[in-house]
Coordinates of C-alpha atoms and ligand atoms in Angstrom, one line a residue:
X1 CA -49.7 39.5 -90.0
X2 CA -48.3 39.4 -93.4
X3 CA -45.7 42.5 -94.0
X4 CA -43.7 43.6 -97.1
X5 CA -40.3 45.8 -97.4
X6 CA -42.7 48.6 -97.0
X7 CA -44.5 47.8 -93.7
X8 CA -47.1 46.2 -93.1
X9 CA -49.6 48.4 -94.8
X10 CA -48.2 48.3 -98.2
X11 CA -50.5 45.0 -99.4
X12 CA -53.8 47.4 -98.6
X13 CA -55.5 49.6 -101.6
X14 CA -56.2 53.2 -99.8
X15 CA -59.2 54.3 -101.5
X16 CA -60.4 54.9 -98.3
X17 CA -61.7 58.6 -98.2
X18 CA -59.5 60.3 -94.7
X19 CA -60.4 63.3 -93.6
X20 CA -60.5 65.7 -90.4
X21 CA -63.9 66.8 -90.6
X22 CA -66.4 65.7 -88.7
X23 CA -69.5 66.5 -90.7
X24 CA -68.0 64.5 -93.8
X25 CA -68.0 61.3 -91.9
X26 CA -71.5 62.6 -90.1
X27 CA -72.5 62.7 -93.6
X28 CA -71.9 59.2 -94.8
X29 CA -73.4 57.6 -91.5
X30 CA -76.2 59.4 -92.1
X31 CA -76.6 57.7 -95.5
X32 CA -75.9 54.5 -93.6
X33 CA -71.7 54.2 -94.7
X34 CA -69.4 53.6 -92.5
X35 CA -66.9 55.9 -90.6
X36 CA -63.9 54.9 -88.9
X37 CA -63.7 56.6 -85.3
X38 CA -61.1 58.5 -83.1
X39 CA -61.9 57.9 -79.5
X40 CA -59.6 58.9 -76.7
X41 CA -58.9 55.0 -76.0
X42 CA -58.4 53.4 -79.6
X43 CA -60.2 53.7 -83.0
X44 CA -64.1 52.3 -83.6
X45 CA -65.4 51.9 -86.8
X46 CA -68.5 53.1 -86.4
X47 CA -72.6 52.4 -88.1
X48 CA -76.0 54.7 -87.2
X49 CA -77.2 52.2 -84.5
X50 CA -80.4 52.4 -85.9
X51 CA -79.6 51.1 -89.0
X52 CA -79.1 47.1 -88.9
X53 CA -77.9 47.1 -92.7
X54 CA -74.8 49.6 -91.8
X55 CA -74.5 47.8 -88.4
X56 CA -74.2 44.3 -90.3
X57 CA -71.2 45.7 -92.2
X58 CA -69.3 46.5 -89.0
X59 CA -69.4 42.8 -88.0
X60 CA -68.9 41.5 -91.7
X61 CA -65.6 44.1 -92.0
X62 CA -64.7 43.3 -88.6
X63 CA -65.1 39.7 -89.3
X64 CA -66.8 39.4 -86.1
X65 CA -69.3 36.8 -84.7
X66 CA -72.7 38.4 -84.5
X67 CA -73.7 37.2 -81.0
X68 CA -70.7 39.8 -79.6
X69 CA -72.5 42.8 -78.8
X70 CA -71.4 46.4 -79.7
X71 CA -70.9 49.4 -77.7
X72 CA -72.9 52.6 -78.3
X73 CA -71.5 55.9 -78.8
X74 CA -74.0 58.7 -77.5
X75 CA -73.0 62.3 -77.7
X76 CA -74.2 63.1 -73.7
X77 CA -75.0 61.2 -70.1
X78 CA -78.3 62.8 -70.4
X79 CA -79.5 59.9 -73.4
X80 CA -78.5 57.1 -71.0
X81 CA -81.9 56.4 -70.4
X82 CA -82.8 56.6 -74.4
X83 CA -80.8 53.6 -74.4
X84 CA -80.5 51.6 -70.9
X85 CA -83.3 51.2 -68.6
X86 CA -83.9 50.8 -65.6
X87 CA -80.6 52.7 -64.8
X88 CA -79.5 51.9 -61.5
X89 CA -77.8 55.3 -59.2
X90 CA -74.8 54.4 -58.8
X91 CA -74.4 53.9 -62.4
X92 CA -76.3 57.3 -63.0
X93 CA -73.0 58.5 -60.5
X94 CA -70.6 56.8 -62.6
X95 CA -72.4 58.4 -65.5
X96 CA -71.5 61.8 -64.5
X97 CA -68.1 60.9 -62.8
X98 CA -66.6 59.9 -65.9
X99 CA -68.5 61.1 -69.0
X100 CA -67.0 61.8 -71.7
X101 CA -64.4 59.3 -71.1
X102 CA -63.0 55.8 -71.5
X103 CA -66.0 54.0 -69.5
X104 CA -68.6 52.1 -70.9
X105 CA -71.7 51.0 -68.9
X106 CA -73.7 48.1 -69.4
X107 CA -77.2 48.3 -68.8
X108 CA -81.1 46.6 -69.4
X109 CA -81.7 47.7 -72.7
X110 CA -84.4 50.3 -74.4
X111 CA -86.5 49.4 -77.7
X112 CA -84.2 51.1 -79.0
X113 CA -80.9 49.1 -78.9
X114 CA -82.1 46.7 -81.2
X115 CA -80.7 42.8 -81.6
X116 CA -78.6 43.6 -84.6
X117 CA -76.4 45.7 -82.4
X118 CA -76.5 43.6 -78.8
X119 CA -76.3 40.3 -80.5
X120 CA -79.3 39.0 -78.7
X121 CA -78.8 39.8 -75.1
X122 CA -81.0 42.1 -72.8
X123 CA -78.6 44.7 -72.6
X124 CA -76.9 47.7 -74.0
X125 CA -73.2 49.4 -73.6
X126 CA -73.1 52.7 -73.6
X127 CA -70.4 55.2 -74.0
X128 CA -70.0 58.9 -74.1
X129 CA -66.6 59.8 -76.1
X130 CA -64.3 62.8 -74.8
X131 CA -62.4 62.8 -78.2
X132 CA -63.7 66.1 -80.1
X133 CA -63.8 65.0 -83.4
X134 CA -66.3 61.6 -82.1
X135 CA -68.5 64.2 -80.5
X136 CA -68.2 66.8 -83.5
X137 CA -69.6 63.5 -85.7
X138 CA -72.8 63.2 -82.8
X139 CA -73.4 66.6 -82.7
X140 CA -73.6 66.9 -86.8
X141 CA -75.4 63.5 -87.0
X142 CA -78.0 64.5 -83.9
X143 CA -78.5 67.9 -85.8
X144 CA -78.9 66.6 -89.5
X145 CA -81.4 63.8 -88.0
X146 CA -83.0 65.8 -85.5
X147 CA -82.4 63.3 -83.2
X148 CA -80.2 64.3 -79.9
X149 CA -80.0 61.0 -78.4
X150 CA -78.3 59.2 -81.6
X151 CA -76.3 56.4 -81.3
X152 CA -73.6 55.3 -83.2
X153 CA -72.3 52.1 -82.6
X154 CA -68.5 51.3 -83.1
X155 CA -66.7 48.5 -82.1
X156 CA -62.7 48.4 -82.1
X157 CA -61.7 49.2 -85.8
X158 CA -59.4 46.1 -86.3
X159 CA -60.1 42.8 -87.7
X160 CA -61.3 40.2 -85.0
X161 CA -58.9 39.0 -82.2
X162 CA -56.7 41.6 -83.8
X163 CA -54.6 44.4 -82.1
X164 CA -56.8 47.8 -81.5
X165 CA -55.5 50.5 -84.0
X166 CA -54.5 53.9 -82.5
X167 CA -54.0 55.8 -84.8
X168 CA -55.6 56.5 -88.5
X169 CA -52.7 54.5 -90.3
X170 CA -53.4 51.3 -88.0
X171 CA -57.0 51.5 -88.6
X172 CA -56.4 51.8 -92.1
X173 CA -54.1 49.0 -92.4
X174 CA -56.7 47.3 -90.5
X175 CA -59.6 48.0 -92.6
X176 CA -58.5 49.7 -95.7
X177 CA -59.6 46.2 -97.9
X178 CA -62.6 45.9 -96.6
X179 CA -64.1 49.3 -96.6
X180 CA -65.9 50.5 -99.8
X181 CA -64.5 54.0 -101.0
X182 CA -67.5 55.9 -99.9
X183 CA -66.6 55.2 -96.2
X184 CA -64.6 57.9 -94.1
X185 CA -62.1 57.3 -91.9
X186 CA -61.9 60.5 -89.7
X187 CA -58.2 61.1 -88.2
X188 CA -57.8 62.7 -85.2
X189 CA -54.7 61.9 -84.6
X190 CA -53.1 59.4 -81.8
X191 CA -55.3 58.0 -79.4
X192 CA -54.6 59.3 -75.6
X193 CA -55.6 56.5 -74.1
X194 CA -54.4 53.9 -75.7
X195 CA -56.2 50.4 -74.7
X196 CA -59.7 50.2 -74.3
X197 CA -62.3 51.5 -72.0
X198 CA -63.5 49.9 -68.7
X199 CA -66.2 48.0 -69.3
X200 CA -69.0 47.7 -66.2
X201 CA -71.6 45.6 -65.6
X202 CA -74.8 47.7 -64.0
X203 CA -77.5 45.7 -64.1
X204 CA -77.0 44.2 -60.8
X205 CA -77.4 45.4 -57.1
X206 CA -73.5 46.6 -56.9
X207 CA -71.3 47.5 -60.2
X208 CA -68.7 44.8 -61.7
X209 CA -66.0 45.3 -64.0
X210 CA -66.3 43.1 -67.3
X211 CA -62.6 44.9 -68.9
X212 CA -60.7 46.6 -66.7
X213 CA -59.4 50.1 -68.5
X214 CA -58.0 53.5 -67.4
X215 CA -61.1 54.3 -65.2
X216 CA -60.0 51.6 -62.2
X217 CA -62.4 50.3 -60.0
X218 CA -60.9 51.6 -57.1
X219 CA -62.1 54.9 -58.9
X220 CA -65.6 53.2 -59.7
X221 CA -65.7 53.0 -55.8
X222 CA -65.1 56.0 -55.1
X223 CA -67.2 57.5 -57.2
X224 CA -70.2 56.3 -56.8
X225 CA -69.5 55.5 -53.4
X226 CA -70.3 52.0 -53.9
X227 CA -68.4 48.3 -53.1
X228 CA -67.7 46.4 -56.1
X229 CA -69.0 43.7 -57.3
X230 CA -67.5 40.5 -58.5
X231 CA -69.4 38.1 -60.5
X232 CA -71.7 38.9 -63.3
X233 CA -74.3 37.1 -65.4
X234 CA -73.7 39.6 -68.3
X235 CA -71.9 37.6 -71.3
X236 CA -68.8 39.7 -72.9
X237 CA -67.8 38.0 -75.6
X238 CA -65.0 40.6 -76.9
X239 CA -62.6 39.6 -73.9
X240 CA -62.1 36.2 -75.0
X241 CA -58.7 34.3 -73.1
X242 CA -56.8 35.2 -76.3
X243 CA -57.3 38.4 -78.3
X244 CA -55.6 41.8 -78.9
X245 CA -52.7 39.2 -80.3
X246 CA -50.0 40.0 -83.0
X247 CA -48.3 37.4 -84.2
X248 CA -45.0 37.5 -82.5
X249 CA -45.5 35.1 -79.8
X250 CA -45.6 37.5 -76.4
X251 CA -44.5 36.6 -73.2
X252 CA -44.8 38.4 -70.0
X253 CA -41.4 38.5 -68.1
X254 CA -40.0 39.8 -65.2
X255 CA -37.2 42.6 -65.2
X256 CA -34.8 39.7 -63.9
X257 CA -36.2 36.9 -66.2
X258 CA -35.6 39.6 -69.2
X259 CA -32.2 40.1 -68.3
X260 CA -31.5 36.1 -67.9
X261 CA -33.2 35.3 -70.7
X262 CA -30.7 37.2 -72.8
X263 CA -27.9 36.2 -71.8
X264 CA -29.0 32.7 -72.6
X265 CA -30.0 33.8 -75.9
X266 CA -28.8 36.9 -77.6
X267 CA -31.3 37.2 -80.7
X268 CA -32.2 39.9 -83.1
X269 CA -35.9 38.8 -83.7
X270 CA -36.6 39.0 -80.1
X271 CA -38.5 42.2 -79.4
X272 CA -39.0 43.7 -75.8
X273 CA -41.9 46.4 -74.3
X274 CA -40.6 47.7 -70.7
X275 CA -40.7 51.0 -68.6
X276 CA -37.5 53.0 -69.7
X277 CA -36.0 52.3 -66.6
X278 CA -35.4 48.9 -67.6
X279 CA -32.4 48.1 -69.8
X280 CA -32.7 46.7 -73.2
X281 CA -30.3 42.9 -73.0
X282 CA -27.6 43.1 -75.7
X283 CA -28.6 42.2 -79.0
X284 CA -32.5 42.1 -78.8
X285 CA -34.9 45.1 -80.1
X286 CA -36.5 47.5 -77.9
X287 CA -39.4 48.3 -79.2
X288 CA -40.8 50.9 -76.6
X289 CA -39.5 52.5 -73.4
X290 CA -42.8 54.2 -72.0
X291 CA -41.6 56.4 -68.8
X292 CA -45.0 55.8 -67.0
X293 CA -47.8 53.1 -66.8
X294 CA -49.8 56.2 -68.8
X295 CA -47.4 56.1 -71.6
X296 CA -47.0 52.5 -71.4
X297 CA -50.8 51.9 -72.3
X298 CA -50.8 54.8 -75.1
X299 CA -48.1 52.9 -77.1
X300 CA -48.8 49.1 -76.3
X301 CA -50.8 48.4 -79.5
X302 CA -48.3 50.3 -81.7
X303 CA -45.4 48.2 -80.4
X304 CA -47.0 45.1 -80.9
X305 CA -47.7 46.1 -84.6
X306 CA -43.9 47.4 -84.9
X307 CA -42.9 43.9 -83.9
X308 CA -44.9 42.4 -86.6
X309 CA -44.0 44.9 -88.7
X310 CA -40.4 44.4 -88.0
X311 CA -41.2 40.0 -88.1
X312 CA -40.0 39.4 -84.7
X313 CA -40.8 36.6 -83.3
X314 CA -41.2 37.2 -80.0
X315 CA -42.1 40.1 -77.6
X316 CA -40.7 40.0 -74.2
X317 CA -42.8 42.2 -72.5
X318 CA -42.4 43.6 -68.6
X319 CA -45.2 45.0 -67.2
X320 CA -46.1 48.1 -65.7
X321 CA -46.9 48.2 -61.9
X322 CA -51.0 47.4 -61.4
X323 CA -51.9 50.8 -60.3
X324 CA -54.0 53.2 -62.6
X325 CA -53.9 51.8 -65.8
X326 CA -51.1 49.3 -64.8
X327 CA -53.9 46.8 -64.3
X328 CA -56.0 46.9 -68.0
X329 CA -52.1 47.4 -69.3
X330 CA -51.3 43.6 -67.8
X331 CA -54.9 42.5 -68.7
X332 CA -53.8 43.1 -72.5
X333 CA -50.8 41.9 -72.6
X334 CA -52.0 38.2 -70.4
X335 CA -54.6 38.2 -73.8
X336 CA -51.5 38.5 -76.9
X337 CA -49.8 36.5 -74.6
X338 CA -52.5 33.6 -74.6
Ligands
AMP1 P1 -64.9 46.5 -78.8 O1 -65.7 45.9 -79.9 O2 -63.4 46.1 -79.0 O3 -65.1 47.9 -78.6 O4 -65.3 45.7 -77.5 C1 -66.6 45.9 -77.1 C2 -66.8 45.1 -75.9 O5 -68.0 45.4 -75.3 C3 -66.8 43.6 -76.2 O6 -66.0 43.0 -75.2 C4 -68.2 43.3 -76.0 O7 -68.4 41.9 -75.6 C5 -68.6 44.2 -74.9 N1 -70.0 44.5 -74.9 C6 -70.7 45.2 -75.8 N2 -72.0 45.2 -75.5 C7 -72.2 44.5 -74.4 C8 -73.3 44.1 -73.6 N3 -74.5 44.4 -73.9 N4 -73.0 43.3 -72.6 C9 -71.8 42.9 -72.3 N5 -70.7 43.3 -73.0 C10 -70.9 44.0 -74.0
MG2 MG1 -62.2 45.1 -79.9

C-alpha cells in the first residue's frame, strides 16, 4: 500500500458522510446507497440485498469478482428460513447457539437470495450481527420497509485480497475513493472480534467449516451436538491461498526462529506480531504485544496496516496457541503470509 508522511490515509478525499446513527445509514440503504458496517468481527460495507443495483456497487467498490458470493446480514435467527431452505437441525441448533455472533451459515437458498448477491451458486450465507449499531440499521430498515426479514448484504469493507478494516478509519482508508458522498459510513467504534466470522457449510448431512473464526468447531460440536464434517462441495471463493495480505512480506516464525533470526540480522524495517510474553530482538519494531489469543485476533489487521503504514518490509509474526481463536488467528496469518 502506498503511504505518505501522514499515514496511509492521507492520499484519500473524506467526503464520506460518518456518523453514529443508525437510522442515517438505514436511510441511505433504503434509497439503495451504500453504508459502511460495524460488526463485532470486522467492518462490511453493506447494500439492501434486494437491490442488485446497490449490490453491484459493493463488488465494483470492493473490486471483487462477481462469482464470490456475499454474506447476508439479517436482524434475527427467526428469518433463517426467509433466506435458506431446507434448513437442516443442527444448523437451526447452531442458529440459536451463536446468534447474534461471529458465525455465518451456509445454506440452500430461498427466491429471495437472488444471483446478484450469491454469484451464481445454490446457496446463501447468513448472518445475525451482535454489534448494536448493525442491528439498530436492521431494525430502522425492517421498520421503514415493513419488511422484518431484510437483508442487507455486506462483504468485508476493504478492497479485494486486502486486509479487513476494524475500525471506521481503516474502512475509510479502504473505501473513502470509491464511495460517493451520499454513502454513510456508520462508526461504532473498534471491532471486538477482530478477524472474521466462522463460516459453515450446512447443506450437507453433518456441518463443515469453510473459515475457521472465533466460534471453533469444537464449539460447533458441542452445540449442536453433532460430528464435524470435513469435505464440502460448497465453493468459497473469499478464502483464496493468499488474501488478507499487506504488503510487507509476512512470515510465520517460531519464538526461537524470531530470536535467531535477529541476531543474524538486526534491521529496523523488520516488524514483529507476538504474545507479550515474547521479547521483541534488538533493533526490530514491535508492532503489537496482544496478552491473549483474544487480543491477539482484535489487533491482527491493525498491525498489519501499521506495518505498511510504517513501510516495513517484513512482519515476523509468532502465532498464538490454536485453541479458541488461536486457530482462525494462524489461518490469517498462513493467507498474508502466502
Ligand atoms: P467477506 O466478503 O470478507 O465477508 O467474506 C465472505 C465470505 O463468505 C467469502 O469467503 C465468501 O466466499 C463466503 N460466502 C458467501 N456466500 C457464500 C455461499 N453461498 N457459499 C459459500 N461461501 C460463501
Ligand atoms: Mg473479505
Amino acid at each position: 500500500m502506498a503511504s505518505t508522511p501522514l499515514g496511509p490515509s492521507a492520499r484519500f478525499n473524506r467526503d464520506v458522510h460518518t456518523t453514529d446513527d443508525p437510522m442515517a445509514a438505514a436511510v441511505a440503504l433504503r434509497d439503495g446507497r451504500l453504508a459502511v458496517l460495524p460488526t463485532e468481527t470486522v467492518y462490511g460495507l453493506g447494500a439492501r440485498a434486494d437491490m442488485p443495483r446497490a449490490v453491484a456497487r459493493i463488488y465494483a467498490a470492493k473490486g471483487r469478482p462477481a462469482d464470490h458470493p456475499l454474506i447476508v446480514h439479517v436482524a434475527h435467527a427467526s428469518y433463517l428460513p426467509e433466506w435458506g431452505h431446507p434448513v437442516p437441525s443442527y444448523a437451526t441448533a447452531l442458529a440459536r447457539a451463536f446468534w447474534p455472533g461471529p458465525l455465518t451459515l451456509v445454506v440452500p437458498r430461498t427466491a429471495r437470495a437472488g444471483d446478484f448477491i450469491t454469484g451464481g451458486q445454490d446457496t446463501i450465507a447468513v448472518r445475525v450481527s451482535s454489534h448494536p449499531g448493525l442491528q439498530g440499521v436492521l431494525r430502522h430498515l425492517a421498520a421503514m420497509i415493513g419488511d422484518p426479514a431484510v437483508g442487507i448484504a455486506a462483504p468485508s469493507a476493504n478492497r479485494f485480497g486486502q486486509v479487513s478494516p476494524t475500525t471506521a478509519g481503516h474502512a475509510l482508508d479502504e473505501l473513502a475513493d470509491v464511495l460517493d458522498p451520499d454513502d454513510v459510513l456508520l462508526d461504532g467504534g473498534p471491532c471486538e472480534v477482530g478477524v472474521e466470522s466462522t463460516i459453515v457449510d450446512c447443506t450437507g448431512t453433518a456441518p463443515v467449516v469453510l473459515r475457521p473464526g472465533q466460534v471453533t468447531a469444537g464449539a460447533i460440536e458441542r452445540a449442536a451436538n453433532v460430528r464435524m464434517g470435513h469435505s464440502s462441495p460448497v465453493r468459497t471463493p473469499g478464502t483464496l491461498p493468499s488474501h488478507y495480505a499487506p504488503s510487507a512480506r509476512v512470515i510465520i516464525t517460531s519464538p526461537q526462529e524470531l530470536a535467531d533470526r535477529a541476531t543474524l540480522r538486526t534491521d529496523a524495517s523488520v516488524g514483529v506480531i507476538a504474545l507479550a510474553d515474547i521479547a521483541t530482538p534488538p533493533g526490530l519494531v514491535r508492532l503489537s504485544e496482544p496478552v491473549t489469543s483474544d487480543d491477539y485476533a482484535r489487533v491482527l489487521y491493525a498491525a498489519l496496516r501499521e506495518a505498511d503504514a510504517l513501510r516495513l518490509t517484513e512482519v515476523l509474526a509468532v502465532p498464538p496457541p490454536r485453541d479458541g481463536v488461536g486457530a482462525a488467528v494462524l489461518d490469517r496469518l498462513t493467507r498474508a503470509a502466502t
